[in-house]
CSV table of C-alpha atoms in Angstrom, one decimal:
chain,number,residue,atom,x,y,z
A,24,MET,CA,-6.7,-13.7,-1.7
A,25,SER,CA,-9.6,-13.3,-4.0
A,26,HIS,CA,-10.3,-10.3,-6.1
A,27,GLU,CA,-13.9,-9.5,-6.4
A,28,VAL,CA,-15.4,-7.0,-8.8
A,29,MET,CA,-18.7,-6.0,-7.4
A,30,ASN,CA,-21.3,-3.3,-7.7
A,31,GLY,CA,-24.7,-2.9,-6.1
A,32,HIS,CA,-26.2,-5.8,-4.1
A,33,ALA,CA,-24.0,-8.7,-2.9
A,34,PRO,CA,-24.5,-11.7,-5.2
A,35,ARG,CA,-26.6,-14.6,-3.9
A,36,PHE,CA,-24.5,-17.0,-5.9
A,37,ASP,CA,-25.1,-20.7,-5.4
A,38,ALA,CA,-21.5,-22.1,-5.3
A,39,THR,CA,-22.8,-25.7,-5.4
A,40,SER,CA,-24.2,-25.2,-8.9
A,41,GLY,CA,-21.4,-23.2,-10.5
A,42,GLU,CA,-17.8,-22.2,-10.2
A,43,PHE,CA,-17.1,-20.1,-7.1
A,44,PHE,CA,-13.7,-19.0,-8.4
A,45,VAL,CA,-13.1,-18.0,-12.0
A,46,ARG,CA,-10.0,-19.9,-13.0
A,47,ASP,CA,-10.1,-19.7,-16.8
A,48,PRO,CA,-8.2,-16.6,-18.1
A,49,GLU,CA,-10.1,-16.8,-21.4
A,50,LYS,CA,-13.4,-16.5,-19.6
A,51,LEU,CA,-12.1,-13.6,-17.6
A,52,LYS,CA,-11.1,-11.8,-20.8
A,53,VAL,CA,-14.7,-11.9,-22.0
A,54,LEU,CA,-15.6,-9.8,-18.9
A,55,ALA,CA,-13.4,-6.9,-19.9
A,56,HIS,CA,-16.4,-4.9,-20.9
A,57,PRO,CA,-18.6,-2.9,-18.4
A,58,ILE,CA,-21.9,-4.1,-19.9
A,59,ARG,CA,-21.0,-7.7,-19.7
A,60,MET,CA,-19.8,-7.3,-16.1
A,61,LYS,CA,-23.2,-5.7,-15.2
A,62,ILE,CA,-25.2,-8.5,-17.0
A,63,LEU,CA,-23.2,-11.2,-15.1
A,64,LYS,CA,-23.8,-9.5,-11.8
A,65,GLN,CA,-27.6,-9.4,-12.5
A,66,ALA,CA,-27.5,-13.1,-13.4
A,67,GLN,CA,-25.8,-13.9,-10.1
A,68,LEU,CA,-28.7,-12.3,-8.3
A,69,GLY,CA,-31.3,-14.3,-10.2
A,70,GLU,CA,-32.5,-15.2,-13.7
A,71,VAL,CA,-32.2,-12.5,-16.2
A,72,SER,CA,-33.1,-12.0,-19.9
A,73,ALA,CA,-31.6,-9.7,-22.4
A,74,LYS,CA,-34.9,-7.6,-22.4
A,75,GLU,CA,-34.8,-7.3,-18.6
A,76,ALA,CA,-31.1,-6.4,-18.6
A,77,ALA,CA,-31.6,-3.8,-21.3
A,78,ARG,CA,-34.3,-2.2,-19.3
A,79,ASP,CA,-32.3,-2.2,-16.0
A,80,LEU,CA,-29.1,-1.0,-17.7
A,81,GLU,CA,-31.0,1.5,-19.9
A,82,GLU,CA,-29.2,0.2,-23.0
A,83,PRO,CA,-30.5,-0.8,-26.5
A,84,ILE,CA,-31.9,-4.3,-26.6
A,85,GLY,CA,-29.8,-5.2,-29.6
A,86,LYS,CA,-26.6,-4.2,-27.8
A,87,VAL,CA,-27.5,-6.1,-24.7
A,88,SER,CA,-28.6,-9.2,-26.6
A,89,TYR,CA,-25.2,-9.3,-28.3
A,90,HIS,CA,-23.4,-9.2,-25.0
A,91,VAL,CA,-25.6,-11.9,-23.5
A,92,ARG,CA,-24.8,-14.1,-26.4
A,93,VAL,CA,-21.0,-13.5,-25.9
A,94,LEU,CA,-21.4,-14.4,-22.2
A,95,ALA,CA,-23.4,-17.5,-23.0
A,96,ASP,CA,-21.0,-18.7,-25.7
A,97,ALA,CA,-18.1,-18.3,-23.2
A,98,GLY,CA,-20.0,-20.5,-20.7
A,99,LEU,CA,-20.5,-17.7,-18.2
A,100,LEU,CA,-24.3,-17.8,-18.6
A,101,GLU,CA,-26.5,-20.8,-19.0
A,102,LEU,CA,-30.0,-20.9,-20.4
A,103,THR,CA,-32.6,-21.7,-17.7
A,104,ARG,CA,-35.9,-21.3,-19.5
A,105,GLN,CA,-37.7,-19.8,-22.5
A,106,THR,CA,-41.0,-17.9,-22.3
A,107,PRO,CA,-43.2,-17.1,-25.3
A,108,ARG,CA,-43.7,-13.3,-25.6
A,109,ARG,CA,-46.1,-12.0,-28.3
A,110,GLY,CA,-44.8,-14.3,-31.0
A,111,ALA,CA,-41.2,-14.2,-29.8
A,112,ILE,CA,-39.2,-16.3,-27.3
A,113,GLU,CA,-37.7,-14.6,-24.3
A,114,SER,CA,-34.7,-16.5,-23.0
A,115,HIS,CA,-33.7,-16.4,-19.4
A,116,TYR,CA,-30.2,-17.1,-18.1
A,117,ARG,CA,-28.3,-17.5,-14.8
A,118,ALA,CA,-24.6,-17.1,-14.0
A,119,THR,CA,-22.4,-20.2,-13.9
A,120,VAL,CA,-19.6,-18.4,-12.1
A,121,SER,CA,-19.1,-15.9,-9.4
A,122,MET,CA,-16.9,-12.8,-9.7
A,123,HIS,CA,-14.3,-14.3,-7.3
A,124,LEU,CA,-11.0,-14.6,-9.1
A,125,ASP,CA,-8.0,-16.6,-7.8
A,126,ASP,CA,-4.6,-14.9,-8.0
A,127,ALA,CA,-3.2,-17.1,-10.7
A,128,THR,CA,-6.1,-16.3,-13.1
A,129,TRP,CA,-6.0,-12.6,-12.2
A,130,GLN,CA,-2.3,-12.4,-13.2
A,131,ALA,CA,-2.7,-14.6,-16.3
A,132,VAL,CA,-5.2,-12.3,-18.1
A,133,GLY,CA,-2.5,-9.5,-18.4
A,134,HIS,CA,-2.3,-5.9,-17.6
A,135,ASP,CA,-4.7,-4.5,-20.2
A,136,VAL,CA,-7.6,-6.8,-19.2
A,137,ARG,CA,-7.0,-6.1,-15.5
A,138,ARG,CA,-7.0,-2.4,-16.1
A,139,LEU,CA,-10.3,-2.5,-18.0
A,140,MET,CA,-12.0,-4.6,-15.4
A,141,LEU,CA,-10.7,-2.5,-12.5
A,142,ALA,CA,-11.7,0.8,-14.3
A,143,ALA,CA,-15.2,-0.5,-14.7
A,144,ALA,CA,-15.5,-1.7,-11.1
A,145,ALA,CA,-14.0,1.6,-9.7
A,146,LYS,CA,-16.5,3.6,-11.8
A,147,GLU,CA,-19.5,1.6,-10.5
A,148,TRP,CA,-18.1,1.7,-6.9
A,149,SER,CA,-17.7,5.4,-7.0
A,150,ALA,CA,-21.2,5.9,-8.4
A,151,ASP,CA,-22.6,3.7,-5.7
A,152,LEU,CA,-20.8,5.6,-2.9
A,153,HIS,CA,-22.0,8.9,-4.2
A,154,ALA,CA,-25.6,7.6,-4.5
A,155,ALA,CA,-25.4,6.3,-0.9
A,156,VAL,CA,-24.3,9.8,0.3
A,157,GLU,CA,-27.1,11.5,-1.5
A,158,THR,CA,-29.8,9.1,-0.4
A,159,GLY,CA,-28.7,8.9,3.3
A,160,GLY,CA,-27.1,5.5,3.1
A,161,PHE,CA,-24.4,6.6,5.5
A,162,GLU,CA,-27.0,7.6,8.2
A,163,LEU,CA,-27.2,4.0,9.1
A,164,ASP,CA,-25.9,3.7,12.7
A,165,GLU,CA,-23.5,1.0,11.8
A,166,ALA,CA,-22.2,2.8,8.7
A,167,LEU,CA,-18.5,3.3,8.4
A,168,LEU,CA,-16.2,5.1,5.9
A,169,ALA,CA,-12.5,4.9,6.3
A,170,ASN,CA,-9.3,5.2,4.3
A,171,ALA,CA,-5.6,5.4,5.3
A,172,HIS,CA,-2.5,6.4,3.4
A,173,PHE,CA,1.0,5.6,4.7
A,174,GLY,CA,4.3,4.2,3.6
A,175,ALA,CA,4.9,0.4,3.9
A,176,ASP,CA,8.0,-1.7,3.6
A,177,ALA,CA,8.0,-5.2,2.0
A,178,GLU,CA,7.1,-6.9,5.3
A,179,GLY,CA,4.3,-4.4,5.9
A,180,LEU,CA,2.8,-5.1,2.5
A,181,VAL,CA,2.6,-8.8,3.3
A,182,GLU,CA,1.0,-8.0,6.7
A,183,LEU,CA,-1.6,-5.7,5.2
A,184,ARG,CA,-2.5,-8.2,2.5
A,185,ALA,CA,-2.9,-11.0,5.1
A,186,ALA,CA,-5.0,-8.8,7.4
A,187,LEU,CA,-7.4,-7.8,4.6
A,188,ASP,CA,-7.6,-11.3,3.2
A,189,ALA,CA,-8.7,-12.6,6.6
A,190,HIS,CA,-11.2,-9.7,6.9
A,191,TYR,CA,-12.7,-10.4,3.5
A,192,ARG,CA,-13.1,-14.1,4.2
A,193,ARG,CA,-14.8,-13.3,7.5
A,194,LEU,CA,-17.2,-11.1,5.5
A,195,LEU,CA,-18.1,-14.1,3.3
A,196,GLU,CA,-18.8,-16.2,6.4
A,197,ILE,CA,-21.0,-13.5,7.9
A,198,GLU,CA,-22.9,-13.2,4.5
A,199,ALA,CA,-23.5,-16.9,4.6
A,200,SER,CA,-24.8,-16.9,8.1
A,201,ILE,CA,-27.1,-14.0,7.3
A,202,ALA,CA,-28.5,-15.8,4.3
A,203,ALA,CA,-29.2,-18.9,6.5
A,204,ARG,CA,-31.1,-16.8,9.0
A,205,MET,CA,-33.1,-15.1,6.2
A,206,GLU,CA,-34.2,-18.4,4.9
A,207,ASN,CA,-35.6,-19.3,8.3
A,208,ASP,CA,-37.2,-15.9,8.8
A,209,PRO,CA,-38.6,-14.6,5.5
A,210,ASP,CA,-40.4,-11.7,7.3
A,211,ALA,CA,-37.2,-10.3,8.9
A,212,GLU,CA,-36.5,-6.6,8.2
A,213,ILE,CA,-33.6,-6.5,5.7
A,214,THR,CA,-31.2,-3.7,5.0
A,215,GLU,CA,-29.3,-3.9,1.8
A,216,VAL,CA,-25.6,-3.1,2.5
A,217,ASN,CA,-22.4,-2.7,0.5
A,218,VAL,CA,-19.0,-3.5,2.0
A,219,GLY,CA,-15.9,-2.6,0.0
A,220,LEU,CA,-12.2,-3.3,0.4
A,221,ALA,CA,-9.4,-1.8,-1.6
A,222,PHE,CA,-5.7,-2.1,-1.1
A,223,TYR,CA,-3.4,-0.6,-3.7
A,224,GLU,CA,-0.3,1.6,-4.3
A,225,GLY,CA,-1.5,5.1,-3.8
A,226,ALA,CA,-1.5,7.6,-6.7
A,227,ASN,CA,-0.2,10.3,-4.3
A,228,THR,CA,-3.2,12.6,-4.9
A,229,PRO,CA,-4.3,15.1,-2.2
A,230,ALA,CA,-7.4,13.1,-1.6
A,231,ALA,CA,-5.5,9.8,-1.2
A,232,ASN,CA,-3.0,11.4,1.2
A,233,ALA,CA,-5.8,12.6,3.5
A,234,PRO,CA,-6.7,9.9,6.1
A,235,PHE,CA,-10.4,9.7,6.8
A,236,PHE,CA,-12.4,7.7,9.3
A,237,ALA,CA,-16.0,8.3,10.3
A,238,ARG,CA,-18.9,6.5,11.8
A,239,SER,CA,-22.4,7.7,11.4
A,240,GLY,CA,-23.8,6.1,14.5
A,241,GLY,CA,-22.4,6.2,18.0
A,242,GLU,CA,-19.0,7.8,18.2
A,243,THR,CA,-17.6,9.7,15.2
A,244,TYR,CA,-13.9,10.1,14.5
A,245,PRO,CA,-13.5,12.5,11.6
A,246,LEU,CA,-10.0,13.4,10.3
A,247,ILE,CA,-11.1,15.8,7.6
A,248,PRO,CA,-8.7,17.9,5.5
A,249,GLU,CA,-9.0,21.7,5.9
A,250,TYR,CA,-10.0,22.1,2.3
A,251,ILE,CA,-13.1,19.9,3.0
A,252,GLU,CA,-13.9,21.7,6.3
A,253,ASP,CA,-13.9,25.0,4.5
A,254,GLN,CA,-16.5,24.0,2.0
């Protein structure tokens, strides 16, 4: 199964011109910083310069330029072009890897790096979810929000992992077919979507222990804890 750390728009990464899976633990360690992860995500969507990234991330240009150099030195970004800008040169980069990680590499980087990367990803994911709620993203007829908390034996853990792995791979197939249709129909109406999967040992918090499943369009199946209903 691949572990993908994502935020915002799904990456339009060209696997034919770069590594689809990150398999170098040293490269992965470089990404154990939230700003570098964000820069790489931007560079997967298209060319990006330090100036553009600093503007989008609302960070000082000096700080972002440093992180761009670190990513480039590690081979995670490659220079695509340089543009003269008022006596200076603006360098543009693209990603050379996706954020898909194979299991061996994920384990090889060690606990501390994994924790830093997961913390950054969880923070971005949470922010995106809250923004979607505030802006009506879950009013989409096909929208879905669900979680489940239950005990599982060893066999159950394997079954859950296999089911989610198959589901994730199917998502990638659907994304590829959508991209192919979009190329043939540039005027098609596009809805930017975010699909997330998480499978982990629960922290035994009240929120985690409360199952929730709801669809915005069509039928709705809410299982909402009383403390939420009372708000």
